[in-house]
Short mmCIF file of C-alpha atoms in Angstrom, two decimals:
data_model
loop_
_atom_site.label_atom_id
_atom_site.label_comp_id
_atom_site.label_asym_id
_atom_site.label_seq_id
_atom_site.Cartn_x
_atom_site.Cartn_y
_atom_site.Cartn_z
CA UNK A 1 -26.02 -5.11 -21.62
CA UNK A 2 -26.09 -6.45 -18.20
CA UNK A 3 -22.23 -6.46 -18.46
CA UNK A 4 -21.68 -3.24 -19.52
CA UNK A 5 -23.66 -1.89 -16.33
CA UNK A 6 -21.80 -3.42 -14.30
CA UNK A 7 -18.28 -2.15 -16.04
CA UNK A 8 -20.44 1.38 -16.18
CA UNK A 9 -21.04 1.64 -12.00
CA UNK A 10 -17.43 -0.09 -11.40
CA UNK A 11 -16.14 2.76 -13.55
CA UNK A 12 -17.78 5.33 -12.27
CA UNK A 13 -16.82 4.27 -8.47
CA UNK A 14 -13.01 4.12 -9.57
CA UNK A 15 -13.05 7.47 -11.04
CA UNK A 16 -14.16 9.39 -8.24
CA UNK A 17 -11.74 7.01 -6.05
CA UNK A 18 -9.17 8.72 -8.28
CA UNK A 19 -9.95 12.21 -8.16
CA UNK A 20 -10.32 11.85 -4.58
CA UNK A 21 -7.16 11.11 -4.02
CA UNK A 22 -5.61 13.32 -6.41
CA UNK A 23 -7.31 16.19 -4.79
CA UNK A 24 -5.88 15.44 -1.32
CA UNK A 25 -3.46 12.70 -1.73
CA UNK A 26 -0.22 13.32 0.52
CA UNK A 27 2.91 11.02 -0.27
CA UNK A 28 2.77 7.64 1.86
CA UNK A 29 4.00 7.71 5.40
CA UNK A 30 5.20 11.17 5.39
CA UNK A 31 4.84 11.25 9.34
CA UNK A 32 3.65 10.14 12.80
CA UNK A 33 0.20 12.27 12.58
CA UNK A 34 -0.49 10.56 9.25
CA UNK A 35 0.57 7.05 10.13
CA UNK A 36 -1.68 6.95 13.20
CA UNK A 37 -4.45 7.98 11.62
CA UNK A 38 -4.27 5.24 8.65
CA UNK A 39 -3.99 2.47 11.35
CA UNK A 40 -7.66 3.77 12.60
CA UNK A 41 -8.97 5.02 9.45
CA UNK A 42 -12.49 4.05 7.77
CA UNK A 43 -12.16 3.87 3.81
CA UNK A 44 -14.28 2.46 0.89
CA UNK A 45 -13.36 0.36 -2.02
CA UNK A 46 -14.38 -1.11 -5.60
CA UNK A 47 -13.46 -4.25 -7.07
CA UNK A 48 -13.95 -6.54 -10.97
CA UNK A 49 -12.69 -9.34 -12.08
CA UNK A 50 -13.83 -12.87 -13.30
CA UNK A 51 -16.13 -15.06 -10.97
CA UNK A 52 -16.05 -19.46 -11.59
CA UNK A 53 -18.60 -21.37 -10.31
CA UNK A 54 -18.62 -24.81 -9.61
CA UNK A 55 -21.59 -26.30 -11.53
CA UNK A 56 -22.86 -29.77 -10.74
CA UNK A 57 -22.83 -31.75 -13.76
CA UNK A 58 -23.21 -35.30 -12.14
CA UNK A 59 -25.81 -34.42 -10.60
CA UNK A 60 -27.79 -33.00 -13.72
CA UNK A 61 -27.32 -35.41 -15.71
CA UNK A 62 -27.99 -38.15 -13.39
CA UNK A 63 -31.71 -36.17 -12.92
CA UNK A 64 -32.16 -36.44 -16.68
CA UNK A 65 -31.37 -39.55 -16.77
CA UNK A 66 -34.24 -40.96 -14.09
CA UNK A 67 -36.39 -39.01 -16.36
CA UNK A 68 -36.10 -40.70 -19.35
CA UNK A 69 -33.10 -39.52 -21.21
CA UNK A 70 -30.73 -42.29 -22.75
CA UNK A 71 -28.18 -40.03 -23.40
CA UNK A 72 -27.30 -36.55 -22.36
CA UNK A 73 -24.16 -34.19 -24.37
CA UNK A 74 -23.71 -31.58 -21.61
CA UNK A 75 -22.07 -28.14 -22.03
CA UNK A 76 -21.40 -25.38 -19.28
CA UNK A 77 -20.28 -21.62 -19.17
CA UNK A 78 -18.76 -20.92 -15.58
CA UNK A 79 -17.09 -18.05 -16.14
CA UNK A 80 -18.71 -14.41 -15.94
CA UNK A 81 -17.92 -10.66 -14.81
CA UNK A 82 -18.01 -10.22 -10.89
CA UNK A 83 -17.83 -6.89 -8.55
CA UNK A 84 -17.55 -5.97 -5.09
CA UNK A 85 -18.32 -2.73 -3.63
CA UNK A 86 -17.10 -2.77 0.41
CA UNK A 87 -16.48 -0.20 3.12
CA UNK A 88 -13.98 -0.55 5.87
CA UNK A 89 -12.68 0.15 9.42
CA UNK A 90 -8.62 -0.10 10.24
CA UNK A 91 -8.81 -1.86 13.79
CA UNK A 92 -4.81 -1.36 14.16
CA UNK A 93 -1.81 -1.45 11.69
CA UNK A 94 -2.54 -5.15 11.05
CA UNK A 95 -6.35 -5.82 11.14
CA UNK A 96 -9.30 -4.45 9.98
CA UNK A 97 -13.50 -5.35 9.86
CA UNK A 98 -14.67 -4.94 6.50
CA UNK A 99 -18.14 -5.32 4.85
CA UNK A 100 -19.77 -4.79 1.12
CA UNK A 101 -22.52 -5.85 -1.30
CA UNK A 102 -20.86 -8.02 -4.24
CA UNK A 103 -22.72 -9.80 -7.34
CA UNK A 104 -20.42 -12.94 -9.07
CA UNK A 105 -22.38 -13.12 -12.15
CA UNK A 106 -24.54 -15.97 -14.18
CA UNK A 107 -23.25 -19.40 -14.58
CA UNK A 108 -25.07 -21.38 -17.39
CA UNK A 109 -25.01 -24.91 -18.49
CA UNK A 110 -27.35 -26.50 -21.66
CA UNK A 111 -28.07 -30.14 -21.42
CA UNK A 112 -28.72 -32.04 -25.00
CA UNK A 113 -30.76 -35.37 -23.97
CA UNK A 114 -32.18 -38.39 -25.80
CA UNK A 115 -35.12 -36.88 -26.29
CA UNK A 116 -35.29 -33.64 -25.27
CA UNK A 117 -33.23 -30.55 -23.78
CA UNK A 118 -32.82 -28.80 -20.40
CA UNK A 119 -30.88 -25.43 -20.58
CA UNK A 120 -30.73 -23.46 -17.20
CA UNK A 121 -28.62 -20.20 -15.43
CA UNK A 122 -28.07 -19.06 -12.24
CA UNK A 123 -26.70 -16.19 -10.96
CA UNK A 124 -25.51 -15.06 -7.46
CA UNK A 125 -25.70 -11.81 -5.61
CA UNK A 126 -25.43 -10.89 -1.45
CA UNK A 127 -23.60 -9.01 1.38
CA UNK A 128 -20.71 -10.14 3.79
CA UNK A 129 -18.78 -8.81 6.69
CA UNK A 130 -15.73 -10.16 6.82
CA UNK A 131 -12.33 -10.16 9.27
CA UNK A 132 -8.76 -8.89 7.27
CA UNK A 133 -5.80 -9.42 8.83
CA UNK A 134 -2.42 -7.84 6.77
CA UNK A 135 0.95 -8.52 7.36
CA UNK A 136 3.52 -5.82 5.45
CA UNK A 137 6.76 -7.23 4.09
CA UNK A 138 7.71 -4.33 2.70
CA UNK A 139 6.99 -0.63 2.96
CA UNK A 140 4.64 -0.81 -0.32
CA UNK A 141 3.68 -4.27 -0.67
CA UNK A 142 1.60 -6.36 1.63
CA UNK A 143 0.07 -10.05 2.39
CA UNK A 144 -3.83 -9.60 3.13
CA UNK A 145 -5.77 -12.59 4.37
CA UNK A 146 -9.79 -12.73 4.99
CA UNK A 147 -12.18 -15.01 6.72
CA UNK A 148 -16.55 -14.09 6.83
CA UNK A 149 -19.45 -14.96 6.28
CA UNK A 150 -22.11 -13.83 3.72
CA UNK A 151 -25.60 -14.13 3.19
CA UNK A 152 -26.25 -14.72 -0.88
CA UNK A 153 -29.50 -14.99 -2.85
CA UNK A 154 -29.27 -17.38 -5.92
CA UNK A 155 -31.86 -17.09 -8.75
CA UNK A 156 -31.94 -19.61 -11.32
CA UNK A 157 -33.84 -20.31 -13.98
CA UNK A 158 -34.71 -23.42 -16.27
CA UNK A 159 -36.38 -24.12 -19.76
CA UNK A 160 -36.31 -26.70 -22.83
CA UNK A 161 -38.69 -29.65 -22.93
CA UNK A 162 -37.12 -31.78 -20.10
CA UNK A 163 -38.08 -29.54 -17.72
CA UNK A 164 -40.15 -32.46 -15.78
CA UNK A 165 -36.47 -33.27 -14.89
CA UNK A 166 -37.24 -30.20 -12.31
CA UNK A 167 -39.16 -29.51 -9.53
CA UNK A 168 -39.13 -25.52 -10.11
CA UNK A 169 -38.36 -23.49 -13.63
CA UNK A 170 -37.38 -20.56 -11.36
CA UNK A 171 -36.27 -21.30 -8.01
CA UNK A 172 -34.26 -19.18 -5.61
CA UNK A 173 -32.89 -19.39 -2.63
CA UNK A 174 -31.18 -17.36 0.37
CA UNK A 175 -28.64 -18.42 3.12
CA UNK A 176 -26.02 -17.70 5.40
CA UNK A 177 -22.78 -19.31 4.40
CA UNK A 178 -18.99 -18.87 4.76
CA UNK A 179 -16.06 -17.52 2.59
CA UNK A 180 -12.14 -16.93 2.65
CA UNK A 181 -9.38 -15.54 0.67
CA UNK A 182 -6.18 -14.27 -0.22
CA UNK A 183 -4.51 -11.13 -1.78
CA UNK A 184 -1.29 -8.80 -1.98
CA UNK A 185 -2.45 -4.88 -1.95
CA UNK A 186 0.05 -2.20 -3.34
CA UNK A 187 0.22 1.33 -1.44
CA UNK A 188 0.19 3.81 -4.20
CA UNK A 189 -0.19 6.95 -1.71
CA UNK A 190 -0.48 6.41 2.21
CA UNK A 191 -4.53 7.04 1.04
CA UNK A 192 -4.65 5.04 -2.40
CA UNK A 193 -4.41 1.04 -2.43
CA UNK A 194 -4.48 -0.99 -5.14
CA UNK A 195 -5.51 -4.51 -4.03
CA UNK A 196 -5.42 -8.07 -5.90
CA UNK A 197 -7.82 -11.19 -4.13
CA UNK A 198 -8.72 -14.26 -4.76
CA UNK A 199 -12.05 -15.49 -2.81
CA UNK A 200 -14.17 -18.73 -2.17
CA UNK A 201 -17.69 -17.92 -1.30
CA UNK A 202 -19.74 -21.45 -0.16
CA UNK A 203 -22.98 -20.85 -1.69
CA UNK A 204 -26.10 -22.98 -2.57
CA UNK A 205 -27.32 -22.74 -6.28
CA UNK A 206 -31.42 -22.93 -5.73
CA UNK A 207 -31.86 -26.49 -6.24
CA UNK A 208 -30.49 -28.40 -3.36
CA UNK A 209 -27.05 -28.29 -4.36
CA UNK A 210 -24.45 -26.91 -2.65
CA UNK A 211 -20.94 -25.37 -4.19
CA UNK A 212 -18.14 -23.12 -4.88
CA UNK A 213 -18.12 -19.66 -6.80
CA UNK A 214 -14.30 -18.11 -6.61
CA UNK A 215 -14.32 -14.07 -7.53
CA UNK A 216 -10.39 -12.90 -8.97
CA UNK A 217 -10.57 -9.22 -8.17
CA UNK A 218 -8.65 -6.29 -8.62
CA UNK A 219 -9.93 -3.65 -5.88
CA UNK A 220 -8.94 -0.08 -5.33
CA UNK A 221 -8.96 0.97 -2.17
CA UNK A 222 -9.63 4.37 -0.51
CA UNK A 223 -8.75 5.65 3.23
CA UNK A 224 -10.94 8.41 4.21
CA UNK A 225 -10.12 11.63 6.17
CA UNK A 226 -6.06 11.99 5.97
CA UNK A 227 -4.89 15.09 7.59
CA UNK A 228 -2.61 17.61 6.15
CA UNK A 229 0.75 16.03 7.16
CA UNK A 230 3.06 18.21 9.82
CA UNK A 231 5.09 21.06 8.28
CA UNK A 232 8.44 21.07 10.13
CA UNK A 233 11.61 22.22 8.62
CA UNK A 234 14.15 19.66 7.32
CA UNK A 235 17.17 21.06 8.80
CA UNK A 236 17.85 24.17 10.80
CA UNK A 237 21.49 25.27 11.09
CA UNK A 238 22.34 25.94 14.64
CA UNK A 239 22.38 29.70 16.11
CA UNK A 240 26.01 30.93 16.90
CA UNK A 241 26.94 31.09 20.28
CA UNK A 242 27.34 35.16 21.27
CA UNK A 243 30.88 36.30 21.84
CA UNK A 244 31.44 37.22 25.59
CA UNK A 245 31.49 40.94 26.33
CA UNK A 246 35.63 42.28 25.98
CA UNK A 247 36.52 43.25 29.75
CA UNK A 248 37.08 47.09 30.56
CA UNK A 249 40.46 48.20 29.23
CA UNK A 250 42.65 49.75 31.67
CA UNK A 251 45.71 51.62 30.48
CA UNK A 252 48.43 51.40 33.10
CA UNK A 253 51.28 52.02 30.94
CA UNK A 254 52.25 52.42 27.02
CA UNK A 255 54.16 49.90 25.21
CA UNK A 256 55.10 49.44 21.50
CA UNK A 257 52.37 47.40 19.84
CA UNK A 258 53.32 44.28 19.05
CA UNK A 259 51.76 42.23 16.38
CA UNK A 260 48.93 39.86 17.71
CA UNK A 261 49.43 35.90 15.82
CA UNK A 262 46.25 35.15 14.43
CA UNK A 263 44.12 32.16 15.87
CA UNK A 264 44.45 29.09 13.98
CA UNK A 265 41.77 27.06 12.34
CA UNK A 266 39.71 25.02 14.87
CA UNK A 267 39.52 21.43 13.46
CA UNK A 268 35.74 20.03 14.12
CA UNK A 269 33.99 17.47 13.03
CA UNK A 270 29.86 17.81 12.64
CA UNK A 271 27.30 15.50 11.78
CA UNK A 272 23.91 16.79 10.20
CA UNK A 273 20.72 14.43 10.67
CA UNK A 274 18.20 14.70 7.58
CA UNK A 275 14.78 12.56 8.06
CA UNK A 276 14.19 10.19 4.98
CA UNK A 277 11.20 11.96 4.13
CA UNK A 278 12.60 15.56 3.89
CA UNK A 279 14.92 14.77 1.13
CA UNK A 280 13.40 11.76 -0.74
CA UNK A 281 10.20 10.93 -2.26
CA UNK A 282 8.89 7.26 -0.36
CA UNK A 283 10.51 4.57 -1.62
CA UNK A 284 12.50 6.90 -4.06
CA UNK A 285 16.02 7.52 -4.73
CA UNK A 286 15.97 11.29 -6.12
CA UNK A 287 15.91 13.94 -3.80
CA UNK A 288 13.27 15.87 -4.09
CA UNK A 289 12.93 19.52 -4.68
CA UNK A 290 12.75 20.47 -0.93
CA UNK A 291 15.49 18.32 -0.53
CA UNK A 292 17.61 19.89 -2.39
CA UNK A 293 16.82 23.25 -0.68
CA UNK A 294 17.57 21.35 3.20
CA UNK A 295 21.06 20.54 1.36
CA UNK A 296 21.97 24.04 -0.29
CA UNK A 297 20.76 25.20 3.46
CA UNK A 298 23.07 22.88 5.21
CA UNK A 299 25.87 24.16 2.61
CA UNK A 300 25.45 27.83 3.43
CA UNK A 301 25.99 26.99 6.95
CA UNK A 302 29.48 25.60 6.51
CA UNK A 303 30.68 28.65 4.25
CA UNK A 304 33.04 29.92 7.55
CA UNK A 305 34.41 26.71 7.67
CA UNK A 306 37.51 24.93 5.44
CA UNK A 307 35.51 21.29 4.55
CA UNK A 308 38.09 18.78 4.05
CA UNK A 309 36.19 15.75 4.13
CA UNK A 310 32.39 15.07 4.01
CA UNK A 311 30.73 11.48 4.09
CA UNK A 312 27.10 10.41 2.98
CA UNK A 313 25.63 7.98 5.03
CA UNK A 314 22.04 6.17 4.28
CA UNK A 315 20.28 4.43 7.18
CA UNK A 316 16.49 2.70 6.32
CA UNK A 317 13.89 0.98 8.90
CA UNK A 318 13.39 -3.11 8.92
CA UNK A 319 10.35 -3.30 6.60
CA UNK A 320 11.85 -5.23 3.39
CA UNK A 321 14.70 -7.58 3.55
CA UNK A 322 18.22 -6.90 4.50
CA UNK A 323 19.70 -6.97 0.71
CA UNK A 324 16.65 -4.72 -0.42
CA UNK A 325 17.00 -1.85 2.63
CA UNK A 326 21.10 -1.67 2.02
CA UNK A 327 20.76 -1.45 -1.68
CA UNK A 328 18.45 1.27 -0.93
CA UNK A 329 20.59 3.20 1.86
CA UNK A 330 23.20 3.28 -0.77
CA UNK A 331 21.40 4.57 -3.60
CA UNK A 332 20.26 7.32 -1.07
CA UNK A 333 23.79 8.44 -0.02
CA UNK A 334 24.80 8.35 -3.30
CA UNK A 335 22.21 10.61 -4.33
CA UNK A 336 22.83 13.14 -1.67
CA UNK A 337 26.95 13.00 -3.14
CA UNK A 338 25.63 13.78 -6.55
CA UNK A 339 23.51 16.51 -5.30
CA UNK A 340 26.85 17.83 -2.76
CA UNK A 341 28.84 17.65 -6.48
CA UNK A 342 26.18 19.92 -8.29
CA UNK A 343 26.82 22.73 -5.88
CA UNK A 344 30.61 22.92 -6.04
CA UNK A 345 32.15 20.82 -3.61
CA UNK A 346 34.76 18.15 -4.61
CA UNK A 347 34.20 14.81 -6.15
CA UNK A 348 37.35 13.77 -4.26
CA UNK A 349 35.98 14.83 -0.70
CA UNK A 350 32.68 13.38 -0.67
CA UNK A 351 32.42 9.55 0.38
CA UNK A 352 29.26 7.44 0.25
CA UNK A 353 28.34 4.82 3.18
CA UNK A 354 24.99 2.59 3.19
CA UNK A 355 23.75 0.93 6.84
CA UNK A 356 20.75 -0.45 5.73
CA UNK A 357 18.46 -1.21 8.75
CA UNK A 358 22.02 -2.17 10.89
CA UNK A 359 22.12 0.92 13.25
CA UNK A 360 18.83 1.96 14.01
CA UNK A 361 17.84 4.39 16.43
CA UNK A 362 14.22 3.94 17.49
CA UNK A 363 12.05 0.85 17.71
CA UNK A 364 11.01 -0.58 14.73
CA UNK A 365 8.25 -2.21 15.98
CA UNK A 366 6.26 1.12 15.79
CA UNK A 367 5.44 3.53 12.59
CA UNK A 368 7.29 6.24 15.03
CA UNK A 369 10.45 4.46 15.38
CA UNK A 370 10.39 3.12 12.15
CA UNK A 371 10.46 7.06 10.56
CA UNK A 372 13.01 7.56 13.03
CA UNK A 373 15.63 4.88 11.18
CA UNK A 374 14.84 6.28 8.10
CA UNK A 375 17.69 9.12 7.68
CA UNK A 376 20.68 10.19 5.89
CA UNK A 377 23.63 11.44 7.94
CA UNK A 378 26.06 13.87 6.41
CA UNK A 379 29.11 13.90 8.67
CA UNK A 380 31.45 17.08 7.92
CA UNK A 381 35.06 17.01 8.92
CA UNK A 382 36.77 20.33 8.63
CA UNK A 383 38.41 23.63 10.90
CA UNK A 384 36.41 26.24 11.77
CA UNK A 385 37.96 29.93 11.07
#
């Protein structure tokens, strides 16, 4: 029973987590207006998985011992269901303050003496505020590290017939004690995290001892208040220059006409700049419906002009490593091609490039600069008629 509440209220937080998001949920790091506010953004989270405490044996058994025992045949159950609810406040791109309520469970140990038996549990519930630093190493996937303190209230509680072997059937006890841990977190949407941690909380059990209860969580995490991301249009074909007005014709004399040559084709060469994010879903590979409209608009544009060559080039920012971001660029360019293809131009006049992260644009070091690198280029070489 007092498992199943806890799966009940952990399930019920992670469903309106998810229909949250899918009510507002924009696609992750669509563009500056949205990436500043998630480095500044408050959001809530929910968390289960399997606390282990660190029961004293030794020390039991040495107590029953003193008491009379000759011999004791101990067993333990460490292991129980543990949550954390928390809410949290981005300080900047890389740290945040972050504070909950968590329970790890019951731990439970039975002692078997000579005479008698001693069979006790103890169970562990508080708050904490605690310090999370992140470092990304790619544009999904990220290190988290945490340092705090908590303040936890452990109830235990003893029977059997050696309980002379204790000073108190039901002590408890309250205090202020550290914790730290480690965890990767997965963006799912620039709003929707899921997060994996593993975390030592120092505690003391109620009876003068003092240990170690370790909580293996999976958390989903939820950033409040994203704003509708920035309409802007993905490409917009230049406006033709207007023709200069003819000069007044003067008539001084007539003279058979004379055919006029015709001007020859104007050889040009034009490069087209598409951001990342207008033609490709994050992280993605298939352009997107809207992308696929900026590329049939770029198309119309060049119907006055004789295409002879056209070349796909994928650029990406620094986040991942080298091998991953040129893989990527690649796949990209070659997506645009196959897209080029569909609508009629020649197999045997598109080319394919991928730059990786090599020729970037902007500065990396900022969410800014960083959507800046991610483009594809799509260089046309041709004659204008």
């Amino acid at each position: 029973m007092k498992q199943n509440k806890k799966v009940g209220l952990l399930g019920l937080v992670t469903c309106a987590l998810l229909f949250s998001t899918q009510a507002n949920a924009q696609m992750f790091d669509q563009d500056s207006q949205t990436k500043e506010w998630s480095k500044s953004a408050w959001y809530i989270g929910a968390g289960l998985g399997q606390s282990r405490t660190s029961i004293d044996e030794q020390r039991l058994v040495r107590s029953l011992m003193d008491n009379g025992a000759n011999s004791v045949m101990f067993t333990k159950d460490e292991r129980d269901l543990g949550y954390k609810l928390f809410l949290g406040k981005q300080l900047n791109e890389n740290f945040a303050i972050e504070g909950g309520y968590f329970n790890l469970g019951e731990s439970s140990f039975s002692a078997l003496g000579n005479p008698g038996t001693l069979h006790g549990r103890v169970g562990f519930q508080g708050v904490n505020l605690d310090l999370l630093g992140r470092v990304n190493f790619t544009e999904r996937f990220a290190f988290l590290a945490n340092i705090g303190m908590h303040y936890t209230e452990a109830k235990a509680h003893f029977n059997g017939d050696r309980l002379y072997a204790v000073s108190d059937p039901n002590p408890s006890e309250r205090k202020l004690n550290g914790k730290y841990g480690l965890g990767l977190e997965y963006q799912l949407t620039e709003a929707l995290a899921v997060r994996g941690q593993i975390e030592r909380h120092r505690v003391n059990d109620g009876v003068q001892n003092r240990g170690d209860v370790d909580l293996y969580s999976i958390s989903l995490v939820y950033k409040m208040g994203q704003p509708a991301p920035q309409t802007r249009p993905a490409y917009v074909a230049p406006e033709p220059m207007p023709a200069p007005a003819p000069a007044p014709l003067v008539i001084t004399e007539t003279r058979p006409v004379q055919e006029v040559a015709k001007p020859r084709p104007v050889p040009v060469s034009e490069k087209i700049n598409f951001s990342a994010e207008a033609l490709f879903d994050f992280d993605k590979s298939i352009v997107k419906p809207e992308g696929k409209a900026a590329l049939d608009q770029m198309l119309d544009s060049l119907k006055n002009m004789n295409t002879e060559v056209m070349v796909t080039v994928g650029h990406t920012d620094s986040i991942g490593s080298d091998e991953y971001n040129q893989a990527l660029s690649i796949r990209r360019a070659e997506a645009v091609k196959a897209h080029l293809i569909s609508r009629g131009v020649g197999a045997d006049r598109v080319y394919t490039e991928g730059q990786g992260e090599r020729q970037a644009i902007a500065d990396n070091s900022t969410s800014e600069g960083r959507a800046k690198n991610r483009r594809v280029i799509v260089e046309v070489v041709g004659s204008r008629r």
